[in-house]
XYZ file of C-alpha atoms in Angstrom:
221
model
C 77.532 74.842 221.252
C 78.514 76.744 217.984
C 77.838 75.150 214.442
C 80.993 74.748 213.783
C 81.759 72.865 217.151
C 78.787 70.701 216.717
C 80.097 69.804 213.245
C 83.528 68.747 214.665
C 81.635 66.682 217.263
C 79.675 65.086 214.195
C 82.617 64.017 212.172
C 84.599 62.185 215.341
C 81.495 60.626 216.240
C 82.178 59.033 213.101
C 78.597 57.247 212.601
C 76.722 56.275 209.319
C 80.201 56.691 207.057
C 81.002 53.610 204.880
C 84.578 52.807 204.580
C 86.397 53.644 201.939
C 86.955 50.418 200.033
C 82.797 50.151 200.152
C 81.699 49.725 196.358
C 79.356 52.973 196.775
C 82.551 55.016 197.578
C 84.679 53.679 195.402
C 82.469 54.483 192.566
C 81.321 57.890 193.719
C 85.230 58.881 194.307
C 86.689 57.027 190.628
C 83.688 58.857 188.562
C 84.450 61.826 189.883
C 87.867 61.980 189.480
C 87.410 60.893 185.928
C 85.309 64.094 185.588
C 88.566 66.159 187.046
C 90.955 64.753 184.821
C 89.113 65.706 182.098
C 89.992 69.538 183.203
C 93.368 68.871 185.005
C 95.845 66.437 183.618
C 96.751 64.227 186.962
C 99.022 62.386 185.977
C 100.806 66.034 185.529
C 100.434 66.786 189.124
C 103.726 66.022 191.165
C 102.098 66.507 194.724
C 98.592 67.148 196.181
C 97.040 68.133 199.248
C 93.299 66.684 200.072
C 92.147 69.371 202.846
C 89.709 68.229 205.224
C 90.342 64.601 204.538
C 87.776 63.188 206.705
C 87.875 59.005 206.292
C 90.231 59.684 203.485
C 88.580 58.188 200.527
C 89.304 61.400 198.885
C 92.777 60.815 199.349
C 92.717 57.059 198.615
C 91.543 57.607 195.329
C 93.189 60.543 193.709
C 96.187 58.344 194.885
C 95.601 56.644 191.745
C 96.852 59.371 189.849
C 98.979 61.297 192.195
C 101.519 59.275 193.907
C 102.884 62.331 196.295
C 99.677 62.969 197.784
C 99.413 64.717 201.382
C 96.445 65.122 203.691
C 95.013 67.438 206.359
C 92.396 66.972 209.055
C 91.205 68.587 212.205
C 89.919 65.016 213.301
C 92.799 62.597 215.263
C 90.219 59.781 214.646
C 90.023 60.295 211.122
C 93.875 60.242 210.864
C 93.942 57.600 212.865
C 91.755 55.142 210.586
C 92.887 56.933 207.511
C 93.292 54.179 204.834
C 96.936 55.161 203.106
C 98.057 54.832 206.828
C 101.333 57.718 206.236
C 101.626 59.202 209.213
C 104.512 61.871 207.651
C 101.925 63.038 205.245
C 98.703 63.126 207.326
C 98.698 66.087 209.436
C 96.546 67.516 212.092
C 95.136 70.981 211.173
C 92.426 73.147 210.091
C 91.507 74.745 206.690
C 92.128 77.900 208.167
C 95.385 77.436 208.957
C 97.477 74.914 206.909
C 100.813 73.532 208.446
C 102.891 73.804 205.429
C 104.976 76.413 203.882
C 103.391 78.976 200.728
C 103.899 77.103 197.537
C 104.068 73.748 198.882
C 101.826 71.495 196.351
C 100.610 71.765 192.826
C 97.252 70.910 193.611
C 94.979 71.648 196.675
C 91.754 70.402 197.057
C 88.712 70.329 199.314
C 85.901 67.898 199.024
C 82.371 69.269 200.489
C 84.106 70.672 203.152
C 83.610 74.669 202.744
C 79.902 74.523 203.602
C 81.028 73.072 207.372
C 82.966 76.136 207.711
C 82.114 79.885 208.420
C 84.986 81.774 207.170
C 84.981 80.361 203.632
C 86.953 82.495 201.817
C 89.137 82.531 204.414
C 89.903 79.009 203.661
C 90.013 79.476 200.139
C 92.910 82.126 200.429
C 94.959 79.377 203.100
C 94.296 76.454 200.502
C 96.082 79.446 197.854
C 98.893 80.286 200.050
C 99.912 76.676 200.027
C 99.424 76.071 196.546
C 101.844 76.660 193.499
C 99.445 76.312 190.900
C 95.880 74.913 191.530
C 92.808 75.226 194.039
C 90.388 72.653 193.517
C 87.006 72.742 195.629
C 83.362 70.354 195.500
C 80.865 71.388 197.083
C 76.745 70.102 197.123
C 74.739 71.603 194.215
C 72.070 73.032 196.065
C 69.880 72.850 193.125
C 69.776 68.909 193.314
C 66.462 68.012 195.115
C 68.247 65.833 197.501
C 70.414 68.595 198.714
C 68.463 71.013 199.146
C 66.021 69.097 200.712
C 68.747 67.846 203.491
C 69.611 71.618 204.213
C 66.431 72.507 204.606
C 65.741 69.897 207.597
C 69.204 69.650 208.923
C 70.494 72.656 210.324
C 73.825 72.069 210.320
C 73.890 71.608 206.402
C 71.639 75.181 205.729
C 74.950 76.694 204.279
C 74.886 74.103 201.950
C 72.112 76.695 200.384
C 74.294 79.378 199.050
C 76.722 77.326 197.640
C 75.616 77.894 193.928
C 78.294 77.858 191.391
C 78.153 82.084 191.344
C 78.970 82.303 194.867
C 81.820 79.572 194.751
C 82.968 81.453 191.579
C 82.696 85.112 193.400
C 85.039 83.018 196.914
C 87.384 82.200 194.229
C 87.581 85.422 192.250
C 87.978 87.311 196.087
C 91.064 85.622 197.010
C 92.840 86.409 193.482
C 92.734 83.386 191.662
C 91.596 82.874 188.242
C 89.020 80.791 187.529
C 89.619 78.337 184.943
C 86.979 75.498 184.993
C 83.619 75.392 186.640
C 81.002 72.139 186.556
C 78.023 70.560 188.028
C 77.145 66.617 187.940
C 77.332 63.213 189.819
C 74.221 61.402 191.426
C 75.967 59.318 193.832
C 76.571 59.494 197.613
C 79.109 58.042 198.764
C 77.170 57.465 202.474
C 73.405 57.436 201.206
C 72.871 56.119 197.669
C 71.616 52.442 198.460
C 73.268 49.614 196.524
C 69.902 48.529 194.306
C 70.241 51.651 192.311
C 73.514 52.049 191.986
C 73.657 50.342 188.335
C 71.392 52.906 186.887
C 73.063 55.683 188.518
C 76.177 55.306 186.881
C 74.349 55.127 183.179
C 72.964 58.498 183.700
C 75.100 61.486 182.048
C 77.728 62.810 184.709
C 77.575 66.558 183.840
C 74.175 67.934 184.845
C 72.898 71.402 186.407
C 71.009 69.359 188.814
C 73.831 66.830 189.628
C 74.795 66.458 193.325
C 78.352 68.787 193.339
C 79.538 71.683 191.848
C 83.188 71.909 191.288
C 85.078 75.389 190.838
C 88.923 74.767 189.666
C 91.350 78.046 190.453
C 94.752 78.815 189.048
C 96.873 80.858 191.107
C 98.771 83.795 189.381
């Protein structure tokens, strides 16, 4: 079984994932989206696509800013339990072959998806194809100690170690996207952070070079 097949099977099992409306998941998502809103005026985005939506919280909370939002995932089970329940806008598909025409969305984004895909540059190129303006990617930050240790002990997440910001910037530039923003930050793991320390983590400055995530925003020329 290949690494890609193992990861697909892992997500099909849906074990250990908190629900989209769990307070820690909600805090994680809303903090992240508030940060994104500082460099993308989300209220001006007419439509968006969530690539690799998984359990759906990345779509659900972005929907608070963008009413016309679509999602795609390779797992039928994930789509069946997606919180938005809109079958027309939930599509079964692969990040390397998105089921949409060119220039379909103002914003195409993926949260912690690329490190599961061997051909990351092809996935970004495909996201750029269906975008008319922005491509946004968030990936685990290997300079965060927890992310680093997790990548060391879990072979299916070993690729996290390469997702330093320079590597991500190079991926965007390779497919012809103009980098508009890059940053690091966040402290809350949606599925792992204990409730006991959530109040403390919420008080920390959100942006940090050792936060759990890296973000890169690209503009389509």
